[in-house]
CSV table of C-alpha atoms in Angstrom, one decimal:
chain,number,residue,atom,x,y,z
A,1,UNK,CA,0.0,0.0,0.0
A,2,UNK,CA,1.0,3.6,-0.4
A,3,UNK,CA,2.8,5.1,2.6
A,4,UNK,CA,4.2,8.6,3.1
A,5,UNK,CA,6.7,9.2,6.0
A,6,UNK,CA,7.7,12.7,7.0
A,7,UNK,CA,10.8,13.5,9.0
A,8,UNK,CA,12.9,16.5,9.9
A,9,UNK,CA,10.7,18.3,12.3
A,10,UNK,CA,11.7,19.5,15.7
A,11,UNK,CA,12.2,22.5,18.0
A,12,UNK,CA,14.0,25.5,16.5
A,13,UNK,CA,14.5,29.1,17.6
A,14,UNK,CA,13.0,32.0,15.6
A,15,UNK,CA,15.2,32.7,12.6
A,16,UNK,CA,16.4,29.1,12.4
A,17,UNK,CA,16.0,26.5,9.7
A,18,UNK,CA,14.7,23.0,9.2
A,19,UNK,CA,14.5,20.7,6.2
A,20,UNK,CA,11.6,18.3,6.1
A,21,UNK,CA,11.6,15.2,4.0
A,22,UNK,CA,8.8,13.0,2.9
A,23,UNK,CA,9.6,9.5,1.6
A,24,UNK,CA,6.9,7.6,-0.4
A,25,UNK,CA,6.7,3.9,-0.7
A,26,UNK,CA,4.2,1.8,-2.6
A,27,UNK,CA,4.0,4.2,-5.5
A,28,UNK,CA,6.2,6.2,-7.8
A,29,UNK,CA,5.8,10.0,-7.5
A,30,UNK,CA,7.0,11.0,-10.9
A,31,UNK,CA,3.6,11.9,-12.4
A,32,UNK,CA,2.1,13.3,-9.3
A,33,UNK,CA,1.8,16.8,-7.8
A,34,UNK,CA,3.3,16.6,-4.3
A,35,UNK,CA,2.4,19.0,-1.5
A,36,UNK,CA,3.3,20.1,2.0
A,37,UNK,CA,0.5,21.2,4.3
A,38,UNK,CA,0.4,22.3,7.9
A,39,UNK,CA,-2.1,22.4,10.7
A,40,UNK,CA,-1.7,24.5,13.8
A,41,UNK,CA,-3.7,23.9,16.9
A,42,UNK,CA,-7.3,25.0,16.5
A,43,UNK,CA,-6.8,25.8,12.8
A,44,UNK,CA,-7.7,24.1,9.6
A,45,UNK,CA,-5.1,22.3,7.6
A,46,UNK,CA,-3.6,24.7,5.0
A,47,UNK,CA,-1.5,24.3,1.9
A,48,UNK,CA,2.1,25.4,2.4
A,49,UNK,CA,3.7,24.5,-1.0
A,50,UNK,CA,3.1,22.3,-4.0
A,51,UNK,CA,5.4,21.0,-6.8
A,52,UNK,CA,4.0,19.6,-10.0
A,53,UNK,CA,5.4,16.6,-12.0
A,54,UNK,CA,7.1,19.1,-14.3
A,55,UNK,CA,8.7,21.0,-11.3
A,56,UNK,CA,6.4,24.0,-11.2
A,57,UNK,CA,6.1,25.2,-7.7
A,58,UNK,CA,3.7,27.4,-5.7
A,59,UNK,CA,4.2,28.6,-2.2
A,60,UNK,CA,1.7,30.2,0.2
A,61,UNK,CA,2.1,33.9,0.6
A,62,UNK,CA,2.9,33.4,4.3
A,63,UNK,CA,6.0,31.4,3.4
A,64,UNK,CA,7.2,32.9,0.1
A,65,UNK,CA,10.9,33.8,0.2
A,66,UNK,CA,11.4,31.6,3.2
A,67,UNK,CA,10.3,28.1,2.3
A,68,UNK,CA,11.2,26.1,-0.8
A,69,UNK,CA,9.7,22.8,-2.0
A,70,UNK,CA,11.7,20.4,-4.1
A,71,UNK,CA,11.5,16.8,-5.2
A,72,UNK,CA,13.8,13.9,-6.1
A,73,UNK,CA,11.7,11.4,-8.2
A,74,UNK,CA,14.4,8.8,-8.1
A,75,UNK,CA,14.4,8.8,-4.3
A,76,UNK,CA,10.6,9.2,-4.2
A,77,UNK,CA,11.2,12.0,-1.8
A,78,UNK,CA,9.8,15.5,-1.5
A,79,UNK,CA,11.6,18.2,0.6
A,80,UNK,CA,10.6,21.4,2.3
A,81,UNK,CA,13.5,23.7,3.1
A,82,UNK,CA,12.3,26.2,5.8
A,83,UNK,CA,14.4,29.2,6.6
A,84,UNK,CA,13.8,32.3,8.7
A,85,UNK,CA,11.3,30.4,10.8
A,86,UNK,CA,8.7,32.3,12.8
A,87,UNK,CA,6.7,31.3,15.8
A,88,UNK,CA,3.6,31.3,13.6
A,89,UNK,CA,5.1,28.5,11.5
A,90,UNK,CA,4.6,26.2,14.5
A,91,UNK,CA,2.3,23.3,13.3
A,92,UNK,CA,2.2,19.7,12.3
A,93,UNK,CA,3.5,19.4,8.7
A,94,UNK,CA,2.0,16.8,6.4
A,95,UNK,CA,2.9,15.7,2.9
A,96,UNK,CA,0.4,14.6,0.3
A,97,UNK,CA,0.7,12.5,-2.8
A,98,UNK,CA,-1.4,14.0,-5.5
A,99,UNK,CA,-3.3,17.3,-5.5
A,100,UNK,CA,-6.6,15.9,-4.2
A,101,UNK,CA,-5.9,12.4,-3.0
A,102,UNK,CA,-6.3,10.9,0.4
A,103,UNK,CA,-2.7,9.8,0.6
A,104,UNK,CA,-1.2,11.7,3.5
A,105,UNK,CA,1.7,11.1,5.8
A,106,UNK,CA,1.4,11.0,9.6
A,107,UNK,CA,2.9,14.4,10.0
A,108,UNK,CA,5.9,15.9,11.7
A,109,UNK,CA,5.8,18.5,14.4
A,110,UNK,CA,7.6,21.8,13.9
A,111,UNK,CA,7.8,24.1,16.9
A,112,UNK,CA,9.4,27.5,16.6
A,113,UNK,CA,10.1,29.0,20.0
A,114,UNK,CA,12.8,30.7,22.0
């Protein structure tokens, strides 16, 4: 079956950086749009960034210039490089296979705090 496993989250001070990874098993990712989403306590899950099969990316306005999504199809892995982190970036971060599928990872916690 399809599985997505995120890693790389943790506790970081404001202004710091983290790199999230999402490894997919049970499916190739070459032809799929891949996305990173986040959900903060008491808030709805929101799209952070997406990358299409051709490499076109979109980033939410709140993270533009700070976060970068990328992919390695051979490794079936999607990355989210997060720089200049802010306390408001604190959330559980999830990756998703496909633009509208039900294939999600279990999430990785990112906490930005001094």
